[in-house]
CSV table of C-alpha atoms and ligand atoms in Angstrom, one decimal:
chain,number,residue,atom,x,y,z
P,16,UNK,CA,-67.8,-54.6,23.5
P,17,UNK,CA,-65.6,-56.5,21.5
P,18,UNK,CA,-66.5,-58.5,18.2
P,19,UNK,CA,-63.4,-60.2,17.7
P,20,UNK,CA,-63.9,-63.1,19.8
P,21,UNK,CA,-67.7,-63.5,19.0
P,22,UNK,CA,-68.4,-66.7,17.0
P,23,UNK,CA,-68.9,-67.2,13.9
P,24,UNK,CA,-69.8,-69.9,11.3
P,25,UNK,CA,-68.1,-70.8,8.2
P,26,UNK,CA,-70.4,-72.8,6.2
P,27,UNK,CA,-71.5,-75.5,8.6
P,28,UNK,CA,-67.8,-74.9,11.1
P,29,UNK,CA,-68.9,-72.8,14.1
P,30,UNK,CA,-65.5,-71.5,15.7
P,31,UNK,CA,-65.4,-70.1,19.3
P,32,UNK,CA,-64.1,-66.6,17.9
P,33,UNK,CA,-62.9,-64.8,14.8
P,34,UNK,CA,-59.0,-65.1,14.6
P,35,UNK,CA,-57.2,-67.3,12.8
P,36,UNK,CA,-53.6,-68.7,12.7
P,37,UNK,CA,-52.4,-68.7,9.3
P,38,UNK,CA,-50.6,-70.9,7.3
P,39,UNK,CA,-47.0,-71.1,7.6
P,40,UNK,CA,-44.8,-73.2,5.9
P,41,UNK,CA,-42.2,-75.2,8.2
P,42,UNK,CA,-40.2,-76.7,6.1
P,43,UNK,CA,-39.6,-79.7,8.4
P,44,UNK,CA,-41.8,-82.8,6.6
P,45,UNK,CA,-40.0,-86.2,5.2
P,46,UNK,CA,-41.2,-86.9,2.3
P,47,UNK,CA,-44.5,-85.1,2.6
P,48,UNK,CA,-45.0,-86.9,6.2
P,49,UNK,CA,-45.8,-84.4,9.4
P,50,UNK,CA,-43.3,-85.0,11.8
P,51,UNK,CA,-43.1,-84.3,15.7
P,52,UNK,CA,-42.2,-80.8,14.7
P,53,UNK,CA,-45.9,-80.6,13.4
P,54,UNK,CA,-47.6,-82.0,16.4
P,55,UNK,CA,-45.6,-79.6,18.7
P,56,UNK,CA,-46.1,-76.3,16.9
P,57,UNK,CA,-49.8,-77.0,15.5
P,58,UNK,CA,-50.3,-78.1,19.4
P,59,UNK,CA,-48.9,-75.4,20.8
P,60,UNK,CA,-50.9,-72.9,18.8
P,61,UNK,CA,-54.0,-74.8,19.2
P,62,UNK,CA,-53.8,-73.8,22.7
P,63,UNK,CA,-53.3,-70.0,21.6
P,64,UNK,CA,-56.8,-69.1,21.7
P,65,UNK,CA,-57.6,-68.7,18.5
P,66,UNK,CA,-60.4,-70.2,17.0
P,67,UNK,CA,-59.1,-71.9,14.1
P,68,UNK,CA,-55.8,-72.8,13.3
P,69,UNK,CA,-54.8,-73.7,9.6
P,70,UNK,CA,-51.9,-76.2,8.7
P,71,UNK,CA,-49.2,-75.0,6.5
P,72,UNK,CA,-49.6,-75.6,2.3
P,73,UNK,CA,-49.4,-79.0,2.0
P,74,UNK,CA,-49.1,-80.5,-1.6
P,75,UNK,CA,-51.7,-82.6,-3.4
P,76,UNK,CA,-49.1,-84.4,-5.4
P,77,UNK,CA,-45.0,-84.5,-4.7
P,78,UNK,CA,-44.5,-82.2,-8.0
P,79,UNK,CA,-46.3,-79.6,-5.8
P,80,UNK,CA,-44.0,-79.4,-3.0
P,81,UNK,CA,-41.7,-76.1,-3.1
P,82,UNK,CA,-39.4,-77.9,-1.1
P,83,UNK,CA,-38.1,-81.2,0.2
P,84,UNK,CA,-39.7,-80.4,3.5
P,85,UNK,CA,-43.3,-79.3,3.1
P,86,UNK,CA,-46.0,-81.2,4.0
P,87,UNK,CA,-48.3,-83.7,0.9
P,88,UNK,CA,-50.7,-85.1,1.2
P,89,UNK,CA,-50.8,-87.9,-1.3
P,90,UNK,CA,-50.6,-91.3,1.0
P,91,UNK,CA,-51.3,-93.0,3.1
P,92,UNK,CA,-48.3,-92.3,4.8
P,93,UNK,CA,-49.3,-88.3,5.0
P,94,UNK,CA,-52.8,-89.4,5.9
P,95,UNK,CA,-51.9,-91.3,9.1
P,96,UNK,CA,-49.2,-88.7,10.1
P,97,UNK,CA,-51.9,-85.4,10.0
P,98,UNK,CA,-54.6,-87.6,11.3
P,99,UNK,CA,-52.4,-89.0,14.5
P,100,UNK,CA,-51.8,-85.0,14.7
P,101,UNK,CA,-55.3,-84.1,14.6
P,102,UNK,CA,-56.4,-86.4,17.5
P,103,UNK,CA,-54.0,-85.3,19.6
P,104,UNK,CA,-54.3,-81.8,19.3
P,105,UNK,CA,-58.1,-82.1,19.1
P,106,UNK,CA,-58.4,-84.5,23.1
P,107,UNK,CA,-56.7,-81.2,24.5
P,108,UNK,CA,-58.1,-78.1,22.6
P,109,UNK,CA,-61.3,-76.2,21.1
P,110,UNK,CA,-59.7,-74.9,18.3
P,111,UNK,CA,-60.6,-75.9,14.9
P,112,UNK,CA,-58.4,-77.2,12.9
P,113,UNK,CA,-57.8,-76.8,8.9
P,114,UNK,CA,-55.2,-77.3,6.5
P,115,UNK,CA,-54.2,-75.1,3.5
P,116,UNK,CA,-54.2,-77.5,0.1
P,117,UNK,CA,-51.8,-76.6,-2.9
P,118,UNK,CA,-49.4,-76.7,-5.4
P,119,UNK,CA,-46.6,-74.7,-5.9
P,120,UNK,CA,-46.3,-74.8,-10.2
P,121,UNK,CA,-43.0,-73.0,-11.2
P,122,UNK,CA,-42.1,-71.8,-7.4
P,123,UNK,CA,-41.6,-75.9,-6.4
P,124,UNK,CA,-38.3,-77.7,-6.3
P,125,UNK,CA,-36.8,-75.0,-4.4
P,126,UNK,CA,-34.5,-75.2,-1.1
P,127,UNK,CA,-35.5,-75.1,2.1
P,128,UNK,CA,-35.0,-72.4,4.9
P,129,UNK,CA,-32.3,-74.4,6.5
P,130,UNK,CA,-30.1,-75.2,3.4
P,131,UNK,CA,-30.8,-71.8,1.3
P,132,UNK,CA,-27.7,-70.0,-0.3
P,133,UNK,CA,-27.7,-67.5,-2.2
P,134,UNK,CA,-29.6,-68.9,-5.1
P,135,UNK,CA,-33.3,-70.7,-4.0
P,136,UNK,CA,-33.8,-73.4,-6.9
P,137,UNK,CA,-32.5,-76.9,-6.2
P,138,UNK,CA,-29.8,-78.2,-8.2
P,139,UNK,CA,-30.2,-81.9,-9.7
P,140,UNK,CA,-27.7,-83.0,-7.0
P,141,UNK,CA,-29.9,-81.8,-4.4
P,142,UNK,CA,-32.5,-83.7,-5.7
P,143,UNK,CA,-34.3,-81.0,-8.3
P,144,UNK,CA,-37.2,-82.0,-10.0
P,145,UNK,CA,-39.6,-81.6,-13.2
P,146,UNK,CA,-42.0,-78.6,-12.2
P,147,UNK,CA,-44.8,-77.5,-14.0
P,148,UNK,CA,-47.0,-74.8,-14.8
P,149,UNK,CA,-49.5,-73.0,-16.9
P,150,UNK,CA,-46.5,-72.2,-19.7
P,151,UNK,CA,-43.5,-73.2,-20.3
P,152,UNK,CA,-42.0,-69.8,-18.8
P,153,UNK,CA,-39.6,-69.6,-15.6
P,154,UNK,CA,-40.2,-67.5,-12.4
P,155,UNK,CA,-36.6,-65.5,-12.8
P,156,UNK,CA,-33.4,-66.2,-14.4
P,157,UNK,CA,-31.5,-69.3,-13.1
P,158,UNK,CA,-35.2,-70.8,-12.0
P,159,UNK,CA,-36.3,-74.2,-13.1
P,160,UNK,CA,-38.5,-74.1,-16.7
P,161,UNK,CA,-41.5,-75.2,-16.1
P,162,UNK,CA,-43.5,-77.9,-18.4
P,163,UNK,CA,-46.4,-76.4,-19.9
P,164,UNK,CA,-49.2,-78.6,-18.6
P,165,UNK,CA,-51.2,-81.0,-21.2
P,166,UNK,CA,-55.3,-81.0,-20.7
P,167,UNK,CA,-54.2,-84.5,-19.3
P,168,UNK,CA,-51.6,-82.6,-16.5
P,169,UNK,CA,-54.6,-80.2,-15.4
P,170,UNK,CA,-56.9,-82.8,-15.0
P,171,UNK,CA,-54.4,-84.8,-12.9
P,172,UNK,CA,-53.9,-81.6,-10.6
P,173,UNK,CA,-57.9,-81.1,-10.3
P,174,UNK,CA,-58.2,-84.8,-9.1
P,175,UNK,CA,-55.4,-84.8,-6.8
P,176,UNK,CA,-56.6,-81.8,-5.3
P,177,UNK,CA,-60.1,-83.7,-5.0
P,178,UNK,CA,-58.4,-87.0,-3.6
P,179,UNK,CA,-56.2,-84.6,-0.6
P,180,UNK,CA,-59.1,-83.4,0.1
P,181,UNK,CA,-61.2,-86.9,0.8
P,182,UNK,CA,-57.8,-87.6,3.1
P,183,UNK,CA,-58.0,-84.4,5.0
P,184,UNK,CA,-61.6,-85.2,5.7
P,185,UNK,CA,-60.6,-88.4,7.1
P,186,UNK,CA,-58.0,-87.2,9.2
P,187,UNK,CA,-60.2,-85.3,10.9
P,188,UNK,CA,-59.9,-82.1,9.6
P,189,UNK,CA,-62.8,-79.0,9.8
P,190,UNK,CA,-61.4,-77.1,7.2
P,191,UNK,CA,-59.4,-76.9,3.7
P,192,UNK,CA,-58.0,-73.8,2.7
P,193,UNK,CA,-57.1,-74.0,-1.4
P,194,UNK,CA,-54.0,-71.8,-2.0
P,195,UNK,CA,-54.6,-69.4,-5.0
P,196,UNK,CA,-52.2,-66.9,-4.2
P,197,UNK,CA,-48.2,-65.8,-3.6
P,198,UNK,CA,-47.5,-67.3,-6.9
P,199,UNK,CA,-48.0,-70.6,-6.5
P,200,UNK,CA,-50.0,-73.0,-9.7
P,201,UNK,CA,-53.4,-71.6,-9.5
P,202,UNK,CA,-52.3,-67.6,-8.7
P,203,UNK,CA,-49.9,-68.9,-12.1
P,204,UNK,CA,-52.9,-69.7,-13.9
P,205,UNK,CA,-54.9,-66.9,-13.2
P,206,UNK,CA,-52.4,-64.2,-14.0
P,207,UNK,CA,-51.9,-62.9,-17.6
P,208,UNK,CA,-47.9,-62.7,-16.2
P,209,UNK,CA,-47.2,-66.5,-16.1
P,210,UNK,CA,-50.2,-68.2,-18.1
P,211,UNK,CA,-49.6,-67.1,-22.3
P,212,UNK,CA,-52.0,-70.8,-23.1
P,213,UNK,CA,-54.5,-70.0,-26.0
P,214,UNK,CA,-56.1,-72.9,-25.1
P,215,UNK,CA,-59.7,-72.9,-23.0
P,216,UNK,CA,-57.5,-73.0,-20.2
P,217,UNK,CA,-55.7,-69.2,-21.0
P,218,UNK,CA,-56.4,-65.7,-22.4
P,219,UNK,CA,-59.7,-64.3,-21.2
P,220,UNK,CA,-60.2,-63.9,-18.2
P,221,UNK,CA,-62.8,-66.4,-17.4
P,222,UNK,CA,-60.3,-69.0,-19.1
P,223,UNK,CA,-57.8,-68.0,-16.8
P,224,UNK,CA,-60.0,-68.5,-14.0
P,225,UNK,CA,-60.7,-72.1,-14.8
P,226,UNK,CA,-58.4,-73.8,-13.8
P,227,UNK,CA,-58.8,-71.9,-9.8
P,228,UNK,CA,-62.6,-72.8,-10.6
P,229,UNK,CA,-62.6,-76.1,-11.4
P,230,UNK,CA,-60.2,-77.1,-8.3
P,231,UNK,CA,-62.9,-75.2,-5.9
P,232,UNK,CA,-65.9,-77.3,-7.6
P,233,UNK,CA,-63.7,-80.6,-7.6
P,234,UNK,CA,-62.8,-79.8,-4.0
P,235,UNK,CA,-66.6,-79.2,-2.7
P,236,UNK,CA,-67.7,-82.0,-4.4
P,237,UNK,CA,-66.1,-84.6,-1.9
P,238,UNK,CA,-65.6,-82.0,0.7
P,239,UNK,CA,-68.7,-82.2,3.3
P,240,UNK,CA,-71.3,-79.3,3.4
P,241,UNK,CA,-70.7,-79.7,7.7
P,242,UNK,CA,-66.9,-78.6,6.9
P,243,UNK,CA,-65.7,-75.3,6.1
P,244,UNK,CA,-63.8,-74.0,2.3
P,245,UNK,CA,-61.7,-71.5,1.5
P,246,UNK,CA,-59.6,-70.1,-0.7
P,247,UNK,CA,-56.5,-67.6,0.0
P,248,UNK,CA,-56.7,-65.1,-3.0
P,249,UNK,CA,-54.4,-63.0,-5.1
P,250,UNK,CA,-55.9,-60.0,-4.7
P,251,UNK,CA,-53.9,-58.4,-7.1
P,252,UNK,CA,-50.4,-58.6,-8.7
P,253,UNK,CA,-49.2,-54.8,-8.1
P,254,UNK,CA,-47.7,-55.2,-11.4
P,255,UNK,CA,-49.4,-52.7,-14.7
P,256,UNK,CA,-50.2,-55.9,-16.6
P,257,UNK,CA,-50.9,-58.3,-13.8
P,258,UNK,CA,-53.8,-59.1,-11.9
P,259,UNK,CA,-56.2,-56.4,-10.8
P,260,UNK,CA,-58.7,-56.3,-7.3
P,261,UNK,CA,-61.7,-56.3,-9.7
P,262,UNK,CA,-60.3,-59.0,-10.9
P,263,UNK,CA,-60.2,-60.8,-7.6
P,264,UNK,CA,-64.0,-60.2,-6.9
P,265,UNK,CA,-65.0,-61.5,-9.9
P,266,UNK,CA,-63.1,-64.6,-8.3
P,267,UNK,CA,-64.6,-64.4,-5.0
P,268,UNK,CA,-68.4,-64.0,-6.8
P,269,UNK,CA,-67.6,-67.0,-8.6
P,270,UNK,CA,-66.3,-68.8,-5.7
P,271,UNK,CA,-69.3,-67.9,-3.4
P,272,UNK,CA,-71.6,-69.9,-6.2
P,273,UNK,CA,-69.5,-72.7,-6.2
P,274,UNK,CA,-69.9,-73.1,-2.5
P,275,UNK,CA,-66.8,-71.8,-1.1
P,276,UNK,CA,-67.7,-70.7,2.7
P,277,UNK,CA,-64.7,-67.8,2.8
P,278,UNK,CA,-61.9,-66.0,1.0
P,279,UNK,CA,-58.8,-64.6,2.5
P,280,UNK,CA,-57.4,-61.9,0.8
P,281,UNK,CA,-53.7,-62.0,0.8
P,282,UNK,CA,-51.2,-60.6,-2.5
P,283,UNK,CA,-47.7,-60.8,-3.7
P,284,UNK,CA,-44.5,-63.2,-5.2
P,285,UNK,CA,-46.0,-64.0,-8.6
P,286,UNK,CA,-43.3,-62.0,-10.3
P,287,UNK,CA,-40.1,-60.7,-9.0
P,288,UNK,CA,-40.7,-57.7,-11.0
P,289,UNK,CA,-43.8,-56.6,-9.2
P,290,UNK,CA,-44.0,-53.1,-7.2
P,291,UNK,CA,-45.6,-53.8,-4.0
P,292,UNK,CA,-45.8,-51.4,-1.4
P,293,UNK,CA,-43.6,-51.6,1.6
P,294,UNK,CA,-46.6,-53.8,4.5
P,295,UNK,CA,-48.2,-51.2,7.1
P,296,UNK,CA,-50.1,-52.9,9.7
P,297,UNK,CA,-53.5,-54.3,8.4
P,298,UNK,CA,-52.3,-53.0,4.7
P,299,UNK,CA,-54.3,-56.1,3.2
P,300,UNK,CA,-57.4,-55.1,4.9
P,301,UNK,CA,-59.3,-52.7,2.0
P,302,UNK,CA,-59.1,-55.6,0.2
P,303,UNK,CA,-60.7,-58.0,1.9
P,304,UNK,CA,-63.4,-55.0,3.2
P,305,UNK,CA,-64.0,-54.9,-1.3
P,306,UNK,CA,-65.0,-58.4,-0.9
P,307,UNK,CA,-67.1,-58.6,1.8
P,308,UNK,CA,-69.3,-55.9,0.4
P,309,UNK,CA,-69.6,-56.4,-3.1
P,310,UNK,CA,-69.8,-59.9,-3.0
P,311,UNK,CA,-71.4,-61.0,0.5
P,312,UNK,CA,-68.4,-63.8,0.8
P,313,UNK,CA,-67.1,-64.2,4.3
P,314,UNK,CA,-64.2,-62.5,4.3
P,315,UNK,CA,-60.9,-62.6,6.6
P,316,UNK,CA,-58.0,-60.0,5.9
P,317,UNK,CA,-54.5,-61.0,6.3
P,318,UNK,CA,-51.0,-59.5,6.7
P,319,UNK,CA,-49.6,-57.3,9.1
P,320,UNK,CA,-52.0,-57.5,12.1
P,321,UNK,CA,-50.2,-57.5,15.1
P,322,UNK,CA,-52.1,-55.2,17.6
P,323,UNK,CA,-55.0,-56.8,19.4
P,324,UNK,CA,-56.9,-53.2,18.9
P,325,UNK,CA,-56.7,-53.4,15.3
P,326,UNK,CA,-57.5,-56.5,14.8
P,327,UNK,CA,-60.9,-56.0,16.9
P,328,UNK,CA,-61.6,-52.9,15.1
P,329,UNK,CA,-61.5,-54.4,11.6
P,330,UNK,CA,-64.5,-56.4,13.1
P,331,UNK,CA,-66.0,-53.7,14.7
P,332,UNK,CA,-66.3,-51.8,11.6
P,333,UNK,CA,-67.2,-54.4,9.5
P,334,UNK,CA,-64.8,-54.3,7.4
P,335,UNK,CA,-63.6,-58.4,7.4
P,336,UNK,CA,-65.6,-61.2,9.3
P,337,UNK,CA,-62.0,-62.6,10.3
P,338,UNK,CA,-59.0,-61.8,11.2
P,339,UNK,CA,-56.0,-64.4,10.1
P,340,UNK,CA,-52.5,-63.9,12.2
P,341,UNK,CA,-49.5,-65.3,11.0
P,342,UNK,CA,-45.9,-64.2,12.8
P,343,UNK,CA,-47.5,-62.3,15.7
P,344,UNK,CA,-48.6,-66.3,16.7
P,345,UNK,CA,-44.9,-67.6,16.3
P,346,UNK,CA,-43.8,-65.0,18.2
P,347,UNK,CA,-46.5,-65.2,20.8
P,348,UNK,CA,-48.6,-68.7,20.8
P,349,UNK,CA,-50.7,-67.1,23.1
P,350,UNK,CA,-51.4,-64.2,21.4
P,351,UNK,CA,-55.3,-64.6,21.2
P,352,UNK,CA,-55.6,-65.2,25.0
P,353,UNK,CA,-53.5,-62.0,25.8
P,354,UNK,CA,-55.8,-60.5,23.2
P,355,UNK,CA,-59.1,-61.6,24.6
P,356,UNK,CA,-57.6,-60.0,28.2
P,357,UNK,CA,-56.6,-56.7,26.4
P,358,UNK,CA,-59.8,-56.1,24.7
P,359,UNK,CA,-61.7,-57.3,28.3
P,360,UNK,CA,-63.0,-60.5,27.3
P,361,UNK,CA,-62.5,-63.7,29.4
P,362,UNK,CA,-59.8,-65.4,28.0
P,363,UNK,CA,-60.2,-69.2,27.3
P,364,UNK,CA,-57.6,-70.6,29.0
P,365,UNK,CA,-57.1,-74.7,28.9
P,366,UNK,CA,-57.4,-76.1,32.2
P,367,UNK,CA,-54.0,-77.0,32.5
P,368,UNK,CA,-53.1,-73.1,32.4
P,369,UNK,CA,-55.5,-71.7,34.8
P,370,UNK,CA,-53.5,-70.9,37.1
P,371,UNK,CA,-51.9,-68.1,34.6
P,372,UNK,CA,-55.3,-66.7,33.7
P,373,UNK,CA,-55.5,-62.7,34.6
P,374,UNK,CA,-57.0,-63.1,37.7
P,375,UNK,CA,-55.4,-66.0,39.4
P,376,UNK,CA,-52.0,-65.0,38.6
P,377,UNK,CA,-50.7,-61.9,40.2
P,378,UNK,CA,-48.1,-61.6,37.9
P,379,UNK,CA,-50.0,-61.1,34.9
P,380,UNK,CA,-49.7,-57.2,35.1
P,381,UNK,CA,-46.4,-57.5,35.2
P,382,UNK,CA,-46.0,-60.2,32.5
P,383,UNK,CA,-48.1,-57.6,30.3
P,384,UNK,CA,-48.0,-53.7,31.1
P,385,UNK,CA,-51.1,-51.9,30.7
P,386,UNK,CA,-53.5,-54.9,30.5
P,387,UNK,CA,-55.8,-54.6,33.2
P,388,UNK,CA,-58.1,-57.6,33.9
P,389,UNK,CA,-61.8,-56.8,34.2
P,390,UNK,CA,-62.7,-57.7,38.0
P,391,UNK,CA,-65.6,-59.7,36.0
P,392,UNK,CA,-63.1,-62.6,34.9
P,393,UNK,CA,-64.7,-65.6,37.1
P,394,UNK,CA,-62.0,-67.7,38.9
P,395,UNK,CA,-61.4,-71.1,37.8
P,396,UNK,CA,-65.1,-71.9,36.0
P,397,UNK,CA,-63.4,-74.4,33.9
P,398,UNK,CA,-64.0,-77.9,33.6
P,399,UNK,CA,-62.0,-80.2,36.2
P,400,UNK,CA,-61.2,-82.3,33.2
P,401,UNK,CA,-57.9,-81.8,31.4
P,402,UNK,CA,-59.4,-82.7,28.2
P,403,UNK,CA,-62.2,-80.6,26.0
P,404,UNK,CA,-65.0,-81.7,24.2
P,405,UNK,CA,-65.3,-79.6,21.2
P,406,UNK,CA,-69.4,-78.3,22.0
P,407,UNK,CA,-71.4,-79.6,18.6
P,408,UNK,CA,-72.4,-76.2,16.8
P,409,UNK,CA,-75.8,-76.7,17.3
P,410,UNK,CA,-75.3,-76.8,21.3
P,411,UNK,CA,-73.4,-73.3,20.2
P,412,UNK,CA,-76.0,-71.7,18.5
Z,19,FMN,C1,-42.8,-68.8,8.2
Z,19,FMN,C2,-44.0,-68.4,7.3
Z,19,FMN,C3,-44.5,-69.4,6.4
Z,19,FMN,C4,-45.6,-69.1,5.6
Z,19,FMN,N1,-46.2,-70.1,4.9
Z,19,FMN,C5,-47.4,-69.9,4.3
Z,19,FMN,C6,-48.1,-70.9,3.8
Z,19,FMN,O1,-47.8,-72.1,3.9
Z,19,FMN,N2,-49.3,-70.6,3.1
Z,19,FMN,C7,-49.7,-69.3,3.0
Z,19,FMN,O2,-50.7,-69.1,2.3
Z,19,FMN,N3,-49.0,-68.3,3.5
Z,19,FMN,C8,-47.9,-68.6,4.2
Z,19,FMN,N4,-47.2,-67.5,4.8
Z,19,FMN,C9,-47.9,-66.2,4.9
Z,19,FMN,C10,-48.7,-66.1,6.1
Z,19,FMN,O3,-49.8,-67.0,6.2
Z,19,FMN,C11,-49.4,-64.7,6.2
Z,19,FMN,O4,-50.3,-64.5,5.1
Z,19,FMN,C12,-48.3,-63.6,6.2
Z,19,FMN,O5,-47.2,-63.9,7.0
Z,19,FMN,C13,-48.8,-62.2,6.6
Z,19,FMN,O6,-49.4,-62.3,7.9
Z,19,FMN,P1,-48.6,-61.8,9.2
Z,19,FMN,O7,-48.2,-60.4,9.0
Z,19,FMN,O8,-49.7,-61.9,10.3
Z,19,FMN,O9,-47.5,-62.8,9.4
Z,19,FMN,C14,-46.1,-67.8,5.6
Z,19,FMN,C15,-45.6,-66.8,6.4
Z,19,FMN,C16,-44.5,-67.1,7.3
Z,19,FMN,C17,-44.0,-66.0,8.1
């Protein structure tokens, strides 16, 4: 029987099933503002059967942004754009919907997909500006230099982290995910590599921790207890004087006191120097499995996790409570339905698409090879109405 798409709670968020789209950056914001683009790809994944699906890194203030086009939220502007974006993708789906919270540090004023040459920092005439970071130290040669951020410049980042999160709450979001990974402001922090301070905020390691902590705490304190938190983790720097995995559950313990529902364990692009392994599928997964058992945190694993077997069996066996999927869902938005067929479950079709489900289509064999729907599948059981209700958690219990 599979696990994968059993439910589960995340703090007080009850999803449908354990899979997750991941964020992904799309480059494709004006001036921090979700455009149609957003609305059509978060839309069309929302109807992927996943049960949650997380908004790409969106900036708490515009220094964050790595590039012209990634999402902010600092305005109202950004507020009324995500929020007109959850409505509509909420009338038609029951996924849950969150959005990842961050700031990029030394890795922002960079190009974007579209325009990138050879060289990933934006000149002045393309509109570079100041970044900052933990030191004054850059990511690679050629990169912008970083400010080295005053007390009051940290304290400006923790409250703009707070106030994006009081606007993703009112634009109707279940769920932030804090970035503290792929090398971004609080990853920066953290890592002996990019933060030299000698202040409270740098050397040991709980200093160096700070700075991830105190966004967590500033974050749950406006953030409601009914909503989910996370945070996307380093879990290590694969670098000899970086960032170690016991470092990284001494994080996640921290976190789990502070009241953070979840940790996804991802890894890499702190350093350009760093020697990580070539991926393998599920090669993220031990380190999420670490978490789960030595610290009790709800853990998803990340990165490579393609095959609808695999990702069941990392449930199965216990050893991550989630899976999170990032390309197999741009190359497939509806990978989680085709998964739920593969592994036998019913998949949750939207009305609209019924007619496609396994066993009212006779082409579904031959859309997918080797899936064989379970005779069990009822036929058409779904509500006449083209628009869900989302079931309150406590109905789901
Ligand atoms: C186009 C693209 C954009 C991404 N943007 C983000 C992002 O905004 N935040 C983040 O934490 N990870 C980002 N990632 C990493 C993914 O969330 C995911 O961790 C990674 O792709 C590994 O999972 P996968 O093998 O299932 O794709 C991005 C990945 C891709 C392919």
């Amino acid at each position: 029987m599979s696990k994968l798409f059993s439910g589960i709670s995340l703090g007080g968020l009850r999803l449908d099933n354990r899979v997750a789209v991941s964020p992904m950056c799309q480059y494709s914001a004006v001036n921090g503002v979700a455009q149609d683009w957003h609305l059509i790809h978060l839309g069309s994944l929302a109807l992927s059967g996943a049960g949650l699906v997380i908004a790409e890194a969106t900036a708490v203030e515009a220094a964050g942004r790595i590039t012209h086009g990634c999402l902010g939220l600092w305005n109202d502007e950004q507020e009324e754009a995500l929020a007109r974006i959850v409505r509509a993708t909420k009338a038609y789906s029951h996924a849950a919907l969150g959005i990842q919270l961050g700031h990029a540090g030394r890795r922002a004023s960079c190009q974007s997909i579209s325009t990138r040459s050879t060289r990933e920092w934006l000149d002045i005439g393309e509109g570079a500006w100041q970044t900052y970071g933990p030191s004054a130290t850059s990511y690679n040669e050629g990169w912008h230099t970083p400010v080295e951020m005053t007390e009051s410049d940290i304290l400006r980042v923790i409250t703009a982290f707070a106030q994006a999160a009081r606007r993703a709450d009112r634009a109707g979001f279940d769920l932030i995910e804090i970035h503290g990974a792929h090398g971004y402001l609080i990853h920066q922090f953290m890592s002996p590599l990019t933060n030299k301070r000698t202040d409270t905020w740098g050397g040991s390691l709980d200093n160096r921790l700070r700075f991830a902590l105190e966004v967590a705490r500033a974050v749950r304190s406006v953030w409601p207890q009914s909503k989910a938190l996370g945070f996307r983790v380093n879990s290590k720097d694969w670098h000899p004087d970086g960032l170690s995995l016991d470092d990284a559950i001494v994080l996640c313990q921290a976190l789990k006191e502070i009241g953070v529902d979840y940790a996804v364990m991802s890894a890499g692009n702190l350093v350009p120097d760093a020697k990580i392994p070539r991926a393998t599928p599920g090669h993220q997964v031990a380190f999420a499995m670490r978490v789960k058992k030595e610290t009790g945190l709800t853990a998803m694993a990340v990165g490579f996790i393609v095959d609808p077997k695999l990702a069941d069996d990392i449930i199965m066996e216990g050893r991550a409570d989630m899976v999170a999927i990032g390309r197999a869902f741009l190359d497939n938005p509806r990978w989680a339905l085709h998964a739920a067929a593969t592994l036998g479950v019913d998949p949750d079709y939207p009305p609209q698409y019924v007619r496609i489900r396994p066993n009212n289509w006779i082409g579904f064999t031959t859309a997918h090879p080797g899936v064989v729907a379970p005779q069990t599948f009822k036929q058409a059981d779904r509500p006449q109405s083209t628009t869900w209700d989302r079931p309150s958690a406590e109905s789901k219990k």
